[in-house]
Coordinates of C-alpha atoms in Angstrom, one line a residue:
Chain A
M1 CA 0.2 -0.3 -0.1
K2 CA 3.1 2.3 0.7
N3 CA 3.9 1.8 -2.8
I4 CA 0.6 3.0 -4.1
F5 CA 0.9 6.2 -2.1
A6 CA 4.1 7.0 -3.1
L7 CA 3.1 6.3 -6.7
M8 CA 0.0 8.5 -5.8
I9 CA 2.5 11.2 -4.3
A10 CA 4.3 11.4 -7.6
A11 CA 1.2 12.0 -9.3
A12 CA 0.4 14.6 -6.9
M13 CA 3.6 16.3 -7.3
L14 CA 2.5 16.7 -11.3
S15 CA -1.2 17.5 -10.4
A16 CA -0.6 19.8 -7.3
S17 CA -4.1 18.7 -6.5
V18 CA -5.3 15.4 -4.8
C19 CA -8.5 16.8 -2.9
A20 CA -11.3 18.1 -4.2
A21 CA -11.9 22.2 -4.2
P22 CA -11.0 23.7 -0.9
A23 CA -13.5 24.9 1.2
E24 CA -14.9 28.5 0.8
N25 CA -13.7 29.2 4.8
E26 CA -10.0 29.0 3.9
E27 CA -7.8 30.9 5.8
A28 CA -4.6 31.8 6.2
V29 CA -1.5 29.7 4.8
V30 CA 1.2 28.7 7.6
T31 CA 4.3 27.9 6.2
F32 CA 6.4 25.4 8.5
V33 CA 10.0 24.6 7.3
S34 CA 11.4 21.3 9.2
T35 CA 14.3 22.0 11.7
S36 CA 17.5 19.6 12.2
A37 CA 17.5 16.9 15.3
E38 CA 18.9 19.5 17.5
D39 CA 15.9 21.8 17.2
E40 CA 13.7 18.9 17.2
Q41 CA 14.7 18.4 20.5
E42 CA 14.3 22.1 21.8
D43 CA 10.9 22.1 20.2
I44 CA 9.6 19.7 22.3
V45 CA 10.9 20.0 25.7
Y46 CA 9.0 22.7 27.7
D47 CA 10.6 22.0 31.2
E48 CA 8.8 25.1 32.4
D49 CA 5.6 23.7 31.8
I50 CA 6.2 20.3 33.4
G51 CA 8.7 21.8 36.2
H52 CA 11.8 20.0 37.6
E53 CA 11.8 17.3 39.9
E54 CA 15.1 18.2 42.3
G55 CA 17.2 15.3 43.6
S56 CA 16.0 12.9 40.8
E57 CA 17.9 11.6 37.9
S58 CA 16.3 12.6 34.7
E59 CA 18.8 10.8 32.4
D60 CA 17.8 7.7 30.6
P61 CA 19.3 4.5 32.0
V62 CA 18.5 2.7 29.1
D63 CA 21.1 1.8 26.2
D64 CA 19.3 3.0 23.2
E65 CA 21.8 1.8 21.2
R66 CA 20.6 -1.9 21.4
Y67 CA 17.5 -0.4 19.3
D68 CA 17.2 0.2 15.7
E69 CA 16.1 4.1 15.9
P70 CA 13.6 5.0 13.1
A71 CA 15.1 6.4 9.8
D72 CA 11.6 8.5 8.6
N73 CA 13.8 9.9 5.6
A74 CA 12.4 7.2 3.5
V75 CA 8.8 8.0 4.5
Y76 CA 6.5 9.4 2.2
P77 CA 4.4 11.9 3.9
T78 CA 0.3 10.9 3.5
S79 CA -2.9 12.3 5.3
D80 CA -3.5 8.5 5.9
D81 CA -0.6 7.9 8.4
I82 CA -1.2 11.1 10.4
E83 CA -5.3 9.9 10.4
K84 CA -4.3 6.3 11.3
Y85 CA -2.1 7.7 14.2
F86 CA -4.8 10.0 15.5
D87 CA -7.4 6.9 15.3
E88 CA -5.5 5.0 17.2
N89 CA -4.4 7.6 19.7
G90 CA -7.2 10.3 19.7
W91 CA -7.4 13.2 17.8
P92 CA -6.4 16.4 18.8
E93 CA -9.0 18.7 20.8
N94 CA -9.5 21.0 18.1
V95 CA -8.3 19.6 15.3
S96 CA -11.4 18.3 12.8
F97 CA -9.6 16.9 9.6
I98 CA -6.0 16.8 8.0
C99 CA -5.7 15.7 4.2
S100 CA -2.5 15.9 2.0
T101 CA -3.3 18.1 -1.0
G102 CA -0.3 17.6 -3.1
A103 CA 3.7 18.1 -3.3
A104 CA 5.7 20.0 -5.3
M105 CA 9.6 20.6 -5.9
S106 CA 11.4 23.7 -5.5
A107 CA 11.6 25.4 -9.1
F108 CA 14.0 27.9 -10.3
D109 CA 12.6 31.4 -9.5
P110 CA 13.3 34.2 -12.3
A111 CA 12.4 37.1 -10.0
T112 CA 14.8 36.4 -7.4
Q113 CA 17.4 33.9 -9.9
D114 CA 17.0 31.2 -7.1
K115 CA 17.7 27.8 -8.2
P116 CA 16.1 25.0 -7.3
D117 CA 17.5 23.2 -4.2
D118 CA 15.6 20.0 -4.7
T119 CA 13.3 20.8 -1.6
V120 CA 10.0 18.9 -2.0
T121 CA 7.2 20.6 -0.4
Y122 CA 4.1 18.8 1.1
F123 CA 0.6 20.6 1.2
W124 CA -1.8 19.8 3.7
D125 CA -5.2 20.8 4.4
L126 CA -5.8 21.6 8.3
G127 CA -9.5 21.7 9.4
V128 CA -9.2 23.6 13.2
V129 CA -11.9 24.5 15.5
G130 CA -11.8 28.1 16.3
S131 CA -8.4 29.9 16.4
D132 CA -6.0 27.2 17.8
N133 CA -2.8 28.1 17.0
G134 CA -1.6 25.0 19.5
A135 CA -3.5 22.8 17.2
V136 CA -1.5 24.0 14.4
A137 CA 1.4 24.0 16.0
Q138 CA 1.0 20.2 17.0
I139 CA 0.5 19.2 13.6
Q140 CA 3.4 21.3 12.7
N141 CA 5.6 19.3 15.2
M142 CA 4.3 16.0 14.4
L143 CA 5.0 16.6 10.5
D144 CA 8.5 18.0 10.7
L145 CA 9.2 15.1 12.9
M146 CA 7.7 12.3 11.3
Y147 CA 9.0 13.4 7.7
S148 CA 11.4 15.4 8.7
S149 CA 13.0 15.6 4.9
Y150 CA 10.4 17.7 3.6
R151 CA 8.9 21.0 4.0
H152 CA 5.4 21.1 4.8
E153 CA 2.9 24.1 4.0
I154 CA -0.3 23.8 6.0
T155 CA -3.3 25.6 4.7
V156 CA -5.6 26.1 8.1
V157 CA -9.6 25.7 7.2
N158 CA -11.7 27.1 10.0
C159 CA -14.0 24.3 11.2
T160 CA -16.8 24.0 13.8
L161 CA -16.7 20.5 15.0
N162 CA -13.6 18.7 15.9
H163 CA -12.7 15.1 14.5
E164 CA -14.7 13.1 17.5
E165 CA -17.5 15.4 17.1
R166 CA -18.1 14.8 13.5
F167 CA -18.2 11.1 14.1
D168 CA -20.7 11.6 16.8
L169 CA -22.8 13.4 14.6
M170 CA -22.3 11.0 11.9
N171 CA -23.3 8.2 14.1
Q172 CA -26.5 10.4 15.6
V173 CA -27.6 11.4 11.8
T174 CA -27.4 8.0 10.5
S175 CA -29.7 6.8 13.3
Y176 CA -31.9 9.2 12.9
I177 CA -32.5 8.8 9.2
Q178 CA -32.8 5.1 9.8
K179 CA -35.9 6.2 12.1
A180 CA -36.9 8.9 10.2
E181 CA -38.2 7.3 7.1
P182 CA -38.8 3.9 7.1
N183 CA -38.4 3.7 3.3
I184 CA -34.5 4.9 3.4
I185 CA -31.9 2.7 3.8
V186 CA -28.5 4.0 4.8
E187 CA -25.9 2.9 2.5
E188 CA -23.1 4.2 4.3
S189 CA -21.9 7.2 6.1
F190 CA -18.6 8.3 6.0
L191 CA -16.3 11.9 7.0
I192 CA -15.5 13.7 4.0
K193 CA -11.7 13.7 4.0
N194 CA -11.1 16.9 2.9
A195 CA -13.9 19.3 4.4
E196 CA -16.3 19.5 7.7
E197 CA -19.1 17.7 6.1
I198 CA -20.4 14.5 6.6
Q199 CA -21.7 12.2 3.7
V200 CA -24.7 9.6 4.0
I201 CA -25.5 7.2 0.9
V202 CA -29.1 6.3 1.2
S203 CA -31.3 4.6 -1.0
V204 CA -35.2 4.3 -1.2
A205 CA -36.9 0.8 -0.8
G206 CA -40.0 -0.6 -1.2
V207 CA -41.4 2.4 -3.7
D208 CA -41.5 2.3 -7.3
D209 CA -42.6 5.7 -8.5
A210 CA -39.4 7.6 -9.1
D211 CA -41.4 11.0 -8.4
E212 CA -42.4 9.6 -5.3
Q213 CA -38.9 8.5 -4.6
T214 CA -37.7 12.1 -5.3
V215 CA -40.4 13.0 -3.0
I216 CA -39.3 11.2 -0.2
L217 CA -35.8 12.0 -0.9
N218 CA -36.1 15.7 -1.1
D219 CA -38.3 15.4 2.4
L220 CA -35.5 13.5 4.1
K221 CA -32.8 16.0 3.1
K222 CA -35.2 19.1 4.3
R223 CA -35.7 17.5 7.2
V224 CA -31.9 16.6 8.4
S225 CA -31.2 19.8 6.9
S226 CA -33.4 21.6 9.4
E227 CA -32.2 18.9 12.3
Y228 CA -28.5 19.1 11.8
G229 CA -27.8 21.9 9.3
D230 CA -25.4 22.1 6.4
L231 CA -22.7 19.7 7.5
V232 CA -24.4 16.7 6.6
L233 CA -24.6 16.0 2.8
I234 CA -27.4 13.0 1.7
E235 CA -26.4 11.7 -1.1
T236 CA -28.0 8.9 -3.5
E237 CA -27.4 5.5 -5.0
Q238 CA -28.9 4.8 -8.3
Y239 CA -29.7 1.6 -9.1
T240 CA -31.7 -0.8 -11.2
A241 CA -33.7 -3.4 -9.7
D242 CA -35.1 -6.6 -11.6
D243 CA -39.0 -5.3 -12.3
V244 CA -38.2 -2.0 -12.7
T245 CA -41.1 -0.5 -15.2
I246 CA -39.7 2.0 -17.9
Y247 CA -42.1 4.8 -19.0
G248 CA -41.9 6.1 -22.3
G249 CA -43.2 9.8 -22.6
V250 CA -44.4 11.8 -25.2
S251 CA -46.4 14.2 -23.0
E252 CA -45.6 17.2 -25.2
T253 CA -47.4 16.1 -28.0
G254 CA -50.8 15.6 -25.7
V255 CA -50.6 11.7 -25.1
P256 CA -50.6 10.6 -21.7
E257 CA -47.6 8.9 -20.3
T258 CA -48.1 5.0 -21.3
E259 CA -46.1 1.8 -20.2
I260 CA -44.3 0.8 -23.3
A261 CA -45.9 -2.9 -22.5
E262 CA -49.4 -1.2 -23.2
L263 CA -48.3 0.1 -26.9
D264 CA -50.4 -2.0 -29.4
R265 CA -47.6 -3.3 -31.6
G266 CA -50.2 -5.1 -33.9
G267 CA -50.6 -2.6 -36.3
G268 CA -52.9 0.6 -36.3
E269 CA -51.0 2.5 -34.1
Y270 CA -50.9 6.5 -34.1
G271 CA -48.8 9.0 -33.1
V272 CA -49.6 12.7 -32.4
A273 CA -47.4 15.3 -34.7
T274 CA -47.5 18.8 -33.5
N275 CA -47.3 21.9 -35.7
Y276 CA -46.7 24.8 -34.8
D277 CA -47.2 27.9 -37.0
G278 CA -45.0 30.6 -35.7
T279 CA -46.4 33.3 -37.8
E280 CA -48.3 36.0 -36.0
S281 CA -52.0 36.8 -36.9
A282 CA -53.5 40.1 -36.9
D283 CA -56.0 39.1 -34.1
D284 CA -53.1 37.7 -31.9
K285 CA -50.0 39.1 -31.8
A286 CA -48.5 37.7 -29.0
E287 CA -49.0 33.6 -29.6
G288 CA -48.9 31.3 -32.6
A289 CA -51.4 29.1 -34.1
V290 CA -51.3 25.4 -32.6
T291 CA -53.1 22.9 -34.8
E292 CA -53.0 18.8 -34.8
V293 CA -52.9 16.5 -37.2
T294 CA -53.0 12.6 -36.5
V295 CA -50.5 10.3 -38.6
P296 CA -50.6 6.8 -39.4
L297 CA -47.6 5.6 -38.6
T298 CA -46.0 2.6 -40.9
V299 CA -46.1 -1.1 -39.3
G300 CA -42.8 -2.6 -39.8
V301 CA -41.5 -6.2 -39.3
A302 CA -38.5 -5.8 -36.9
E303 CA -35.2 -7.6 -37.7
A304 CA -34.0 -10.9 -35.8
I305 CA -31.9 -9.8 -33.0
T306 CA -28.8 -11.8 -33.3
A307 CA -25.8 -12.3 -30.9
P308 CA -23.1 -9.8 -32.1
E309 CA -19.5 -11.8 -33.4
A310 CA -16.8 -12.6 -31.1
P311 CA -14.0 -10.2 -31.1
Q312 CA -11.3 -11.3 -33.5
N313 CA -8.7 -9.6 -31.7
N314 CA -7.9 -10.5 -28.3
I315 CA -6.0 -7.1 -27.7
V316 CA -9.5 -5.3 -26.9
L317 CA -10.4 -8.0 -24.5
W318 CA -6.6 -7.8 -22.7
V319 CA -7.8 -3.9 -22.7
C320 CA -10.9 -4.2 -21.0
V321 CA -9.4 -6.9 -18.5
T322 CA -6.4 -4.6 -17.4
G323 CA -9.0 -1.3 -17.5
A324 CA -11.3 -3.2 -15.4
L325 CA -8.4 -4.2 -13.0
A326 CA -6.9 -0.6 -13.2
A327 CA -10.5 0.8 -12.2
A328 CA -10.9 -1.8 -9.1
L329 CA -7.4 -0.9 -8.3
A330 CA -8.3 2.6 -8.3
A331 CA -11.4 2.4 -6.5
A332 CA -9.5 0.5 -3.7
V333 CA -7.2 3.1 -3.5
I334 CA -9.9 5.8 -3.4
I335 CA -12.0 3.9 -0.7
Y336 CA -9.3 3.7 1.6
R337 CA -8.1 7.3 0.9
K338 CA -11.4 8.2 1.8
K339 CA -11.5 6.9 5.3
H340 CA -14.9 5.3 4.7
V341 CA -16.1 4.2 8.0
P342 CA -18.1 1.1 8.4
V343 CA -21.6 1.5 10.1
Y344 CA -23.5 -1.6 11.6
S345 CA -26.9 -1.1 12.5
T346 CA -29.5 -3.2 14.6
E347 CA -33.2 -3.3 13.1
N348 CA -34.3 -0.2 15.8
G349 CA -31.7 1.9 14.1
E350 CA -28.7 1.7 16.7
I351 CA -25.4 1.9 15.9
T352 CA -22.8 -0.2 16.9
D353 CA -19.0 -0.1 16.4
P354 CA -16.9 -2.3 14.3
A355 CA -14.7 -5.1 16.2
P356 CA -12.1 -3.4 17.5
S357 CA -8.3 -3.5 16.0
A358 CA -5.1 -5.8 17.0
K359 CA -3.7 -2.6 18.3
K360 CA -6.5 -1.2 20.6
Q361 CA -7.0 -5.3 22.1
V362 CA -3.3 -4.9 22.9
E363 CA -4.2 -1.3 24.4
N364 CA -7.4 -2.6 26.2
A365 CA -5.5 -5.5 27.6
V366 CA -2.3 -3.5 29.0
K367 CA -4.9 -0.8 30.2
N368 CA -7.2 -3.6 32.1
S369 CA -4.1 -5.0 33.9
E370 CA -3.3 -2.5 35.9
I371 CA -1.8 -3.2 39.6
T372 CA -3.5 -1.1 42.5
P373 CA -1.5 -1.0 45.7
D374 CA -2.4 -2.6 49.1
D375 CA -5.0 -0.8 51.2
D376 CA -2.8 0.3 53.6
V377 CA -0.4 2.3 52.0
F378 CA -2.4 5.6 52.5
E379 CA -2.4 4.6 55.8
K380 CA 2.0 4.1 55.7
I381 CA 1.6 7.5 53.8
T382 CA -0.2 9.5 56.5
R383 CA 2.2 8.3 59.2
K384 CA 5.1 9.4 57.1
I385 CA 3.5 13.2 56.7
G386 CA 2.2 12.7 60.6
K387 CA -1.4 13.5 59.7
Chain B
M1 CA -11.9 3.1 39.4
P2 CA -12.2 6.6 39.2
D3 CA -12.2 8.7 36.3
K4 CA -8.8 10.0 35.1
M5 CA -8.4 13.5 36.8
T6 CA -7.9 16.2 34.3
D7 CA -5.0 18.6 34.8
E8 CA -7.1 21.5 35.5
I9 CA -9.0 19.8 38.3
L10 CA -5.4 18.2 39.5
R11 CA -4.3 21.8 40.0
E12 CA -7.0 22.8 42.0
K13 CA -6.4 20.0 44.4
L14 CA -3.0 21.0 44.6
A15 CA -4.0 24.2 45.0
A16 CA -5.6 22.8 48.1
I17 CA -3.4 20.4 49.2
Q18 CA -0.8 23.9 49.5
S19 CA -3.2 25.0 52.0
G20 CA -3.2 21.4 54.2
D21 CA -6.9 19.9 52.7
M22 CA -6.2 16.1 53.3
K23 CA -9.6 15.4 51.8
A24 CA -7.9 17.1 48.3
F25 CA -5.0 14.7 49.1
E26 CA -6.8 11.7 49.6
E27 CA -8.9 12.3 46.4
V28 CA -5.6 12.5 44.1
Y29 CA -4.4 9.7 45.7
Q30 CA -7.4 7.5 45.2
S31 CA -7.5 9.1 41.4
L32 CA -3.4 8.3 40.9
K33 CA -2.6 5.3 43.1
T34 CA -3.1 2.6 40.4
P35 CA -1.4 4.4 37.5
I36 CA 1.4 5.5 39.7
M37 CA 1.8 2.0 41.1
T38 CA 1.2 0.2 37.7
V39 CA 3.9 2.3 36.0
A40 CA 6.3 2.0 38.8
A41 CA 5.9 -1.8 39.2
R42 CA 5.8 -2.0 35.4
M43 CA 9.2 -0.1 35.5
T44 CA 10.8 -1.8 38.4
G45 CA 9.7 -5.1 38.2
D46 CA 9.3 -5.4 41.8
R47 CA 5.8 -4.4 43.7
Q48 CA 7.5 -3.4 47.0
A49 CA 9.5 -1.0 45.4
A50 CA 6.6 0.4 43.6
E51 CA 4.7 0.9 46.8
D52 CA 7.7 2.3 48.1
I53 CA 7.6 4.7 45.2
L54 CA 4.1 5.3 45.3
Q55 CA 4.5 6.4 48.8
E56 CA 7.7 8.4 48.3
V57 CA 5.6 10.4 45.7
F58 CA 2.7 11.4 47.7
V59 CA 4.7 12.5 50.9
R60 CA 6.9 14.8 48.3
L61 CA 3.5 16.1 47.1
Y62 CA 2.3 16.8 50.5
K63 CA 4.9 18.1 52.1
N64 CA 6.4 20.1 48.8
P65 CA 3.5 20.5 46.5
P66 CA 4.5 21.9 43.3
D67 CA 3.1 25.3 42.0
P68 CA -0.5 25.2 41.3
K69 CA -0.1 27.2 38.1
L70 CA 1.8 24.3 36.5
S71 CA 0.6 23.4 33.6
K72 CA 1.0 20.0 33.2
P73 CA 0.6 18.9 37.0
R74 CA 0.2 15.2 36.0
A75 CA 3.0 14.9 33.8
Y76 CA 5.0 16.5 36.6
I77 CA 3.7 13.7 38.8
F78 CA 4.8 11.2 36.7
R79 CA 7.8 12.7 36.0
M80 CA 8.5 12.2 39.9
A81 CA 7.3 8.7 40.0
R82 CA 9.3 7.9 36.9
N83 CA 12.7 9.1 38.1
L84 CA 12.1 7.3 41.4
A85 CA 11.8 4.3 39.8
I86 CA 14.9 4.9 37.5
D87 CA 16.7 5.5 40.6
S88 CA 15.3 2.5 42.3
I89 CA 16.5 0.6 39.5
R90 CA 20.0 2.0 39.7
S91 CA 20.4 1.9 43.5
S92 CA 19.5 -2.2 43.5
E93 CA 18.7 -5.2 41.8
P94 CA 15.2 -6.4 42.0
S95 CA 14.5 -7.7 44.9
V96 CA 11.4 -9.9 43.5
N97 CA 11.3 -10.8 40.1
I98 CA 8.0 -10.7 38.1
D99 CA 9.4 -14.5 36.4
E100 CA 10.1 -15.6 39.4
C101 CA 7.4 -14.9 42.0
E102 CA 4.3 -14.1 39.1
D103 CA 1.4 -13.7 41.5
V104 CA 2.9 -10.6 43.2
L105 CA 1.2 -8.3 40.4
V106 CA -1.9 -10.0 39.7
H107 CA -5.1 -8.2 40.5
K108 CA -7.3 -10.8 42.8
D109 CA -10.4 -9.9 40.9
A110 CA -9.3 -10.3 37.4
D111 CA -8.4 -13.0 34.8
S112 CA -5.1 -14.3 36.5
A113 CA -3.9 -16.0 33.4
E114 CA -3.8 -13.3 31.1
K115 CA -2.6 -10.9 33.4
L116 CA 0.5 -13.5 33.9
D117 CA 0.6 -12.9 30.1
I118 CA 0.3 -9.4 29.9
E119 CA 3.1 -9.1 32.6
A120 CA 5.1 -12.0 31.0
A121 CA 4.9 -9.8 27.4
L122 CA 5.4 -6.6 29.1
S123 CA 8.6 -7.6 30.9
A124 CA 9.9 -8.9 27.7
L125 CA 9.8 -5.6 26.4
P126 CA 13.2 -3.5 26.2
D127 CA 13.2 -1.0 29.0
A128 CA 12.5 2.4 26.7
E129 CA 9.9 0.8 24.9
R130 CA 7.7 -0.7 28.2
Q131 CA 8.4 2.7 29.9
T132 CA 6.3 4.4 27.1
V133 CA 4.2 1.7 26.6
V134 CA 2.8 2.1 30.3
L135 CA 3.6 5.9 30.8
H136 CA 1.0 6.6 27.8
I137 CA -1.6 3.6 28.4
N138 CA -1.3 3.0 32.3
G139 CA -0.1 6.6 33.3
G140 CA -2.5 8.5 30.6
L141 CA 0.3 10.9 29.7
K142 CA 0.0 12.3 26.1
F143 CA 3.3 11.3 23.6
R144 CA 4.3 15.1 23.8
E145 CA 4.3 14.8 27.6
I146 CA 6.7 11.5 27.4
A147 CA 8.9 13.0 25.2
Q148 CA 9.5 15.9 27.6
I149 CA 9.6 13.5 30.2
T150 CA 12.3 11.1 28.5
A151 CA 14.2 13.6 27.1
A152 CA 13.5 12.0 23.4
P153 CA 12.4 13.1 20.3
L154 CA 8.4 12.7 19.8
G155 CA 9.3 10.7 16.9
T156 CA 11.2 8.4 18.7
V157 CA 8.3 8.0 21.5
L158 CA 6.2 7.6 18.7
W159 CA 8.2 4.7 17.0
R160 CA 8.8 3.2 19.9
Y161 CA 5.1 2.8 21.0
N162 CA 4.1 1.6 17.6
R163 CA 7.1 -0.9 17.6
A164 CA 6.3 -2.0 21.4
V165 CA 2.6 -2.7 20.4
G166 CA 3.6 -4.6 17.6
R167 CA 5.7 -6.6 19.8
L168 CA 3.2 -7.0 22.4
R169 CA 0.7 -8.1 19.7
A170 CA 2.9 -10.7 18.6
L171 CA 3.7 -11.9 22.3
L172 CA 0.2 -12.3 22.9
E173 CA -0.9 -13.6 19.7
I174 CA -3.6 -10.8 18.9
K175 CA -4.6 -11.1 15.5

């Protein structure tokens, strides 16, 4: 998967844009330049925050040379890695989303005569609630530390919900929709990767009439909009069932819509042609006269339908197969990058979480095996302090 | 188990402790006794040493409470516990080894076999990785705070943590 992302990053360097159009409320562009190892050390140690414990050792007694240290120079920055890290360790409080929007190499600047220095700059969209510079700085540090070989340029997008609130909203909306309209089926819900909105894919079941489906969907959109605002995008998936009735429409000629199956194919079928006389009469200058004439249609014999000949050239087949495989691969990558969140629901509309990841299981196991002190320890402490 | 005490509440309690409020002192103890005990026991591999560290931390907290304006009081307390654990490791060999006396670290009310597996798996980790895991999971510290406490770059802390979890996953045979 890393290789795929590396290829995509390379493509992004050419296109300079992977994500969709930026949100309207984009604000400032904050540029951060990666620092040296010593600088990183300085950046993250805030002794005045923690304070010093006098008389104790601060040096780590462990021989770190026994372990291999991370070599992150070869790692390509991806928003997926950042998201995955946050998913597993918790998102920063005021961060809504983070999305890589592409990368570019430095180029010759004719104005300043600066020569290109092979610096690769990665561009990021960062959704931040309020104006939390701390959250931006935190992401800056992460990017600089995790991908120190690159320069990072962050565009801050103002948001109202942080990532956890967006996730909660998604679950609420999904549950709400399932309870609100029995004919609506929630196919999928997910957080949009490069914006604050969440998206819910729905379909209408048990209603054959297309107009009625449209009415139900529009009603649902209005209700969701009034309940949850503009942060929820309701989309539909078009599908064709086996028993779908296809309607033919010639309503402009005055003939009512009729099912094709009911057309009289035995002969004597008539259509209606409309002639429009655009010339203005003296009596009515505003409207043209409309006259209808009935024209008999010619009844013909349909040719026998035969199966098309098999393609003679196998290259066509190979092209099709290769194209299908490429499309499937692209779809898999897009689904992965869009971070679809599977949502399982019970019959009464309750949302259930997917099974925890192996990493989460490890963390839970370590967390749940905590060691408690004996009950008399507090008494010993109070004796020592003379209380 | 009491809920994790936030830094804001902890600051209030520390201010109360400064004025001799024993109730606040006990509340802080009840909130932090298990995390500190777990971190100390897993760092030293010695339950008795861990209890001594726990006592020392709270004696110091009462006698010399930190400035209530401290922005990261929880990290401060765990830094103190961690440093005491390092002092303990340096001053003497563990008097009781986890492998030799497995039942000393086991909860009375939990699945003993699973706990033994976890303790054994944790003890198999390199010290720096185990320290990172217990400070984050049991101590409830953020990676940035662990980086400050251990004087290691944040990237190294993240890397150690992910590697440790990977090792634990293999040792515990979690698929």
